[in-house]
Amino acid sequence: MASWEGVSEFVAVAETGSFTRAAQRLATSVANVSRRIALLEERLGVKLLLRTTRKVSLTEAGQVYYQQCRALLEGLEQAELTVTQMQQTPKGKLKVTAPVTYGEQKIAPLLHDFLLQHPQLELEFVLTNQKLDLIEQGVDVAVRLGQLGDSSFIARRLSNRNLYVCATPHYLAQYGTPHTLSELTQHSCLVGTHDHWRFKENQQSRAIRVRGRVHCASGVVLLDAALKDMGLVQLPDYYVEAHLASGRLVEVLPAYRDEREGVWALYPQNRHLSPKVRLLVDYLAQHLSAPSMPL
């Protein structure tokens, strides 16, 4: 097995760009990673990595060696996975990330129910509106909302979300109900991260600039302002659906509601879909697929 020594450490450094992050991924020390790679380079008689005080990069030989080693490690992972799949009980740690509010309201309860069904699983749930580097952070599944950019990750659509423009009955009684997009200029709008709201008119997407007294990147804050009769708000369904159902909020401009946005599960394609990840993604898709509100 001497020929395998240092290979896992080298691949980890190549993919993370850091000896420290590679050590964290492999649950070992930086010194051990450095020592094993040095022995690997000595055995091969070639320099694989270029180390500076600011970064680590691959040499030309390192690039070639990485591509070959990655394929070999994936084959080894597949062999181990085949044996593991014989055991139908998922076990080990799952690391999942999701946007804060959607994660709190929609994903966390489902994750808890999933853990209750699989007592040998552990969960690390990272709530953040930042898009984490799945490889570097060791994330098994990322829940993402809206349009996805170009990515080397595998994406599975779990569900959809809708954007609603709404206000309280009291606000609408006082200032009137808008029936066209041009009427938005006559209203106080509660503005979030972007000062343009999305609509669909004549089968074309439109972005309308809005203005108002309240500007905040938090949907929770904007919802509170809307419920206090302070203006119109455009928010995803999971913020407002209960208030629309109870009548505390009323949807306006429904004919211009933009098409559904996707809710996605992302996971790295260079990792074989382990039973625990496959079961989780299937579970989320099953329980998120049915819309909670009629369209």
Short mmCIF file of C-alpha atoms in Angstrom, two decimals:
data_model
loop_
_atom_site.label_atom_id
_atom_site.label_comp_id
_atom_site.label_asym_id
_atom_site.label_seq_id
_atom_site.Cartn_x
_atom_site.Cartn_y
_atom_site.Cartn_z
CA MET A 1 0.00 0.00 0.00
CA ALA A 2 3.04 2.30 -0.04
CA SER A 3 2.08 3.50 -3.53
CA TRP A 4 -1.18 4.92 -2.11
CA GLU A 5 0.47 6.85 0.70
CA GLY A 6 0.03 10.59 0.26
CA VAL A 7 -2.48 10.31 -2.59
CA SER A 8 -5.55 11.21 -0.53
CA GLU A 9 -3.67 14.09 1.07
CA PHE A 10 -2.50 15.37 -2.31
CA VAL A 11 -6.01 15.25 -3.81
CA ALA A 12 -7.45 17.04 -0.78
CA VAL A 13 -4.89 19.86 -1.09
CA ALA A 14 -5.45 20.09 -4.85
CA GLU A 15 -9.21 20.45 -4.38
CA THR A 16 -9.19 22.81 -1.41
CA GLY A 17 -6.11 24.83 -2.34
CA SER A 18 -4.94 24.72 1.26
CA PHE A 19 -3.01 22.38 3.55
CA THR A 20 -5.14 23.57 6.48
CA ARG A 21 -8.46 22.88 4.76
CA ALA A 22 -7.18 19.56 3.46
CA ALA A 23 -6.23 18.56 7.00
CA GLN A 24 -9.69 19.55 8.22
CA ARG A 25 -11.33 17.50 5.48
CA LEU A 26 -9.25 14.44 6.32
CA ALA A 27 -9.49 14.96 10.10
CA THR A 28 -5.74 14.98 10.53
CA SER A 29 -2.98 17.50 11.19
CA VAL A 30 -1.42 19.95 8.73
CA ALA A 31 1.98 18.50 9.57
CA ASN A 32 0.81 15.00 8.65
CA VAL A 33 -0.61 16.20 5.32
CA SER A 34 2.61 18.06 4.50
CA ARG A 35 4.81 15.11 5.47
CA ARG A 36 2.86 12.59 3.40
CA ILE A 37 2.85 14.82 0.30
CA ALA A 38 6.58 15.46 0.67
CA LEU A 39 7.17 11.69 0.79
CA LEU A 40 4.92 11.25 -2.25
CA GLU A 41 6.88 13.87 -4.23
CA GLU A 42 10.14 12.26 -3.14
CA ARG A 43 8.97 8.84 -4.25
CA LEU A 44 7.77 10.14 -7.62
CA GLY A 45 10.81 12.34 -8.09
CA VAL A 46 8.67 15.26 -9.25
CA LYS A 47 7.22 18.44 -7.76
CA LEU A 48 3.42 18.28 -7.57
CA LEU A 49 2.61 21.48 -5.69
CA LEU A 50 3.87 25.04 -5.73
CA ARG A 51 3.75 26.54 -2.25
CA THR A 52 3.90 30.28 -1.56
CA THR A 53 3.02 32.28 1.54
CA ARG A 54 -0.35 33.14 -0.03
CA LYS A 55 -1.55 30.06 -1.90
CA VAL A 56 -0.93 26.51 -3.06
CA SER A 57 -1.18 25.61 -6.74
CA LEU A 58 -0.53 22.58 -8.92
CA THR A 59 2.49 22.18 -11.15
CA GLU A 60 1.95 20.86 -14.69
CA ALA A 61 2.88 17.39 -13.46
CA GLY A 62 0.59 17.91 -10.48
CA GLN A 63 -2.35 18.66 -12.79
CA VAL A 64 -1.82 15.42 -14.70
CA TYR A 65 -1.32 13.39 -11.52
CA TYR A 66 -4.42 14.92 -9.90
CA GLN A 67 -6.70 13.93 -12.80
CA GLN A 68 -5.49 10.34 -12.64
CA CYS A 69 -5.63 10.13 -8.84
CA ARG A 70 -9.12 11.62 -8.68
CA ALA A 71 -10.44 8.90 -10.97
CA LEU A 72 -8.70 6.21 -8.91
CA LEU A 73 -10.08 7.56 -5.64
CA GLU A 74 -13.57 7.74 -7.08
CA GLY A 75 -13.25 4.10 -8.08
CA LEU A 76 -12.18 3.25 -4.55
CA GLU A 77 -15.06 5.29 -3.12
CA GLN A 78 -17.47 3.45 -5.43
CA ALA A 79 -16.15 0.09 -4.29
CA GLU A 80 -16.57 1.06 -0.65
CA LEU A 81 -20.01 2.52 -1.37
CA THR A 82 -21.13 -0.72 -3.00
CA VAL A 83 -20.28 -2.60 0.17
CA THR A 84 -21.81 0.09 2.38
CA GLN A 85 -25.07 0.02 0.44
CA MET A 86 -25.51 -3.56 1.51
CA GLN A 87 -26.34 -2.09 4.87
CA GLN A 88 -29.72 -0.46 4.44
CA THR A 89 -29.44 1.63 7.57
CA PRO A 90 -28.05 5.11 6.77
CA LYS A 91 -25.51 6.26 9.30
CA GLY A 92 -22.89 8.92 9.85
CA LYS A 93 -22.94 12.70 9.54
CA LEU A 94 -24.94 14.81 7.10
CA LYS A 95 -23.94 18.42 6.50
CA VAL A 96 -26.71 20.50 4.95
CA THR A 97 -26.91 24.20 4.18
CA ALA A 98 -29.92 26.37 3.32
CA PRO A 99 -30.94 30.06 3.24
CA VAL A 100 -31.84 31.32 6.71
CA THR A 101 -35.60 31.93 6.64
CA TYR A 102 -36.48 29.17 4.18
CA GLY A 103 -34.24 26.82 6.13
CA GLU A 104 -35.84 27.70 9.44
CA GLN A 105 -39.42 27.48 8.21
CA LYS A 106 -39.34 24.71 5.60
CA ILE A 107 -36.16 22.65 5.77
CA ALA A 108 -35.40 22.35 9.50
CA PRO A 109 -38.71 20.63 10.44
CA LEU A 110 -38.21 18.11 7.63
CA LEU A 111 -34.62 17.44 8.68
CA HIS A 112 -35.76 16.80 12.24
CA ASP A 113 -38.44 14.37 11.05
CA PHE A 114 -35.85 12.67 8.85
CA LEU A 115 -33.48 12.23 11.80
CA LEU A 116 -36.27 10.72 13.88
CA GLN A 117 -36.70 8.08 11.19
CA HIS A 118 -32.95 7.39 11.00
CA PRO A 119 -31.51 7.47 14.54
CA GLN A 120 -27.96 6.58 13.44
CA LEU A 121 -27.57 9.82 11.50
CA GLU A 122 -26.04 13.05 12.80
CA LEU A 123 -26.83 16.47 11.34
CA GLU A 124 -24.86 19.67 10.93
CA PHE A 125 -27.26 22.30 9.57
CA VAL A 126 -25.71 25.55 8.35
CA LEU A 127 -28.19 28.41 7.91
CA THR A 128 -26.70 31.17 5.80
CA ASN A 129 -27.69 33.36 2.87
CA GLN A 130 -24.13 33.08 1.57
CA LYS A 131 -23.43 30.43 -1.05
CA LEU A 132 -20.89 28.15 0.56
CA ASP A 133 -18.21 26.30 -1.37
CA LEU A 134 -19.61 22.78 -1.08
CA ILE A 135 -16.27 21.06 -1.66
CA GLU A 136 -14.24 23.28 0.62
CA GLN A 137 -16.83 23.21 3.42
CA GLY A 138 -17.59 19.50 3.08
CA VAL A 139 -21.31 20.06 2.46
CA ASP A 140 -23.35 17.02 1.44
CA VAL A 141 -26.49 18.86 0.27
CA ALA A 142 -27.16 22.55 -0.35
CA VAL A 143 -30.70 23.87 -0.71
CA ARG A 144 -30.74 26.80 -3.15
CA LEU A 145 -33.56 29.10 -4.26
CA GLY A 146 -34.25 30.73 -7.62
CA GLN A 147 -32.12 30.68 -10.72
CA LEU A 148 -28.96 28.58 -10.66
CA GLY A 149 -25.78 29.74 -12.33
CA ASP A 150 -23.46 27.52 -14.31
CA SER A 151 -22.26 24.83 -11.97
CA SER A 152 -20.40 21.56 -11.91
CA PHE A 153 -22.78 20.32 -9.22
CA ILE A 154 -25.72 17.99 -9.69
CA ALA A 155 -29.03 19.83 -9.18
CA ARG A 156 -32.42 18.29 -8.42
CA ARG A 157 -35.55 20.39 -8.35
CA LEU A 158 -37.33 19.84 -5.05
CA SER A 159 -40.19 22.30 -5.30
CA ASN A 160 -41.16 25.80 -6.40
CA ARG A 161 -41.74 29.11 -4.70
CA ASN A 162 -43.91 32.05 -5.73
CA LEU A 163 -43.52 35.77 -5.15
CA TYR A 164 -46.62 37.55 -3.88
CA VAL A 165 -47.33 41.28 -3.75
CA CYS A 166 -49.65 41.97 -0.87
CA ALA A 167 -50.78 44.43 1.79
CA THR A 168 -53.22 44.60 4.69
CA PRO A 169 -56.92 45.29 4.05
CA HIS A 170 -56.52 48.50 6.10
CA TYR A 171 -53.73 49.79 3.88
CA LEU A 172 -55.68 49.00 0.71
CA ALA A 173 -58.83 50.64 2.07
CA GLN A 174 -56.83 53.79 2.81
CA TYR A 175 -54.68 54.02 -0.32
CA GLY A 176 -56.54 51.91 -2.88
CA THR A 177 -55.76 48.62 -4.61
CA PRO A 178 -53.40 48.76 -7.61
CA HIS A 179 -54.66 46.98 -10.71
CA THR A 180 -51.81 47.78 -13.12
CA LEU A 181 -48.06 47.86 -12.73
CA SER A 182 -47.93 51.58 -13.44
CA GLU A 183 -49.98 52.21 -10.28
CA LEU A 184 -47.14 50.99 -8.08
CA THR A 185 -45.60 54.48 -8.28
CA GLN A 186 -48.59 55.74 -6.28
CA HIS A 187 -47.90 53.40 -3.38
CA SER A 188 -45.42 53.08 -0.56
CA CYS A 189 -43.48 49.88 -1.25
CA LEU A 190 -41.41 47.99 1.30
CA VAL A 191 -38.09 47.44 -0.44
CA GLY A 192 -35.77 44.49 0.14
CA THR A 193 -32.32 43.65 -1.19
CA HIS A 194 -33.24 44.85 -4.67
CA ASP A 195 -35.26 47.95 -5.51
CA HIS A 196 -36.90 46.20 -8.48
CA TRP A 197 -39.87 43.84 -8.18
CA ARG A 198 -40.37 40.97 -10.60
CA PHE A 199 -43.54 40.53 -12.63
CA LYS A 200 -44.77 38.81 -15.77
CA GLU A 201 -46.74 40.80 -18.36
CA ASN A 202 -47.81 39.51 -21.77
CA GLN A 203 -45.72 36.38 -21.20
CA GLN A 204 -42.62 38.52 -20.68
CA SER A 205 -40.70 38.99 -17.43
CA ARG A 206 -40.56 42.58 -16.20
CA ALA A 207 -38.62 44.28 -13.43
CA ILE A 208 -40.37 47.34 -11.98
CA ARG A 209 -38.46 49.79 -9.81
CA VAL A 210 -40.27 50.56 -6.56
CA ARG A 211 -39.79 53.14 -3.84
CA GLY A 212 -40.85 53.43 -0.23
CA ARG A 213 -39.97 54.50 3.29
CA VAL A 214 -38.61 51.13 4.45
CA HIS A 215 -35.52 49.45 2.99
CA CYS A 216 -34.23 46.23 4.56
CA ALA A 217 -32.59 43.00 3.40
CA SER A 218 -34.64 40.97 5.91
CA GLY A 219 -37.94 39.48 4.75
CA VAL A 220 -39.03 39.14 8.38
CA VAL A 221 -38.62 42.87 8.88
CA LEU A 222 -40.50 43.71 5.67
CA LEU A 223 -43.32 41.36 6.64
CA ASP A 224 -43.68 43.05 10.02
CA ALA A 225 -43.89 46.45 8.31
CA ALA A 226 -46.54 45.18 5.91
CA LEU A 227 -48.63 43.75 8.74
CA LYS A 228 -48.49 47.18 10.39
CA ASP A 229 -50.18 48.81 7.37
CA MET A 230 -46.99 50.48 6.13
CA GLY A 231 -47.23 49.54 2.46
CA LEU A 232 -47.09 46.92 -0.26
CA VAL A 233 -44.53 44.13 -0.04
CA GLN A 234 -43.29 41.46 -2.45
CA LEU A 235 -42.19 38.32 -0.63
CA PRO A 236 -41.90 34.57 -1.30
CA ASP A 237 -44.85 32.40 -0.34
CA TYR A 238 -43.32 30.96 2.83
CA TYR A 239 -43.30 34.43 4.41
CA VAL A 240 -46.90 35.35 3.63
CA GLU A 241 -48.98 32.23 2.95
CA ALA A 242 -50.38 31.94 6.50
CA HIS A 243 -51.31 35.64 6.54
CA LEU A 244 -52.95 35.40 3.11
CA ALA A 245 -54.94 32.40 4.29
CA SER A 246 -56.08 34.21 7.45
CA GLY A 247 -56.95 37.44 5.62
CA ARG A 248 -54.39 39.59 7.45
CA LEU A 249 -52.81 40.18 4.06
CA VAL A 250 -54.44 40.43 0.63
CA GLU A 251 -52.68 39.66 -2.64
CA VAL A 252 -52.69 42.40 -5.28
CA LEU A 253 -51.74 42.26 -8.96
CA PRO A 254 -52.23 38.47 -9.15
CA ALA A 255 -52.45 38.60 -12.95
CA TYR A 256 -48.85 39.86 -13.03
CA ARG A 257 -47.39 37.31 -10.63
CA ASP A 258 -44.06 36.06 -11.96
CA GLU A 259 -43.56 32.42 -12.83
CA ARG A 260 -42.45 30.02 -10.17
CA GLU A 261 -38.85 29.95 -8.98
CA GLY A 262 -37.16 26.65 -8.34
CA VAL A 263 -36.12 25.18 -5.00
CA TRP A 264 -33.09 22.99 -5.63
CA ALA A 265 -30.93 20.40 -3.93
CA LEU A 266 -27.28 20.67 -5.01
CA TYR A 267 -24.52 18.20 -4.30
CA PRO A 268 -21.04 17.69 -5.77
CA GLN A 269 -20.98 15.38 -8.76
CA ASN A 270 -17.55 14.00 -7.88
CA ARG A 271 -19.11 12.30 -4.87
CA HIS A 272 -21.16 9.20 -5.42
CA LEU A 273 -24.65 9.62 -4.07
CA SER A 274 -24.42 7.81 -0.76
CA PRO A 275 -27.54 6.16 0.68
CA LYS A 276 -27.94 8.84 3.33
CA VAL A 277 -27.76 11.68 0.78
CA ARG A 278 -30.05 9.90 -1.67
CA LEU A 279 -32.61 9.21 1.05
CA LEU A 280 -32.49 12.81 2.26
CA VAL A 281 -32.92 14.33 -1.20
CA ASP A 282 -35.81 11.95 -1.94
CA TYR A 283 -37.40 12.83 1.40
CA LEU A 284 -37.13 16.59 0.80
CA ALA A 285 -38.52 16.26 -2.73
CA GLN A 286 -41.45 14.19 -1.49
CA HIS A 287 -42.43 16.61 1.27
CA LEU A 288 -41.76 19.86 -0.57
CA SER A 289 -43.25 18.96 -3.94
CA ALA A 290 -46.89 19.64 -3.10
CA PRO A 291 -47.68 23.40 -3.18
CA SER A 292 -49.03 24.63 0.15
CA MET A 293 -51.19 27.29 -1.52
CA PRO A 294 -53.38 27.11 -4.64
CA LEU A 295 -52.03 29.12 -7.56
#
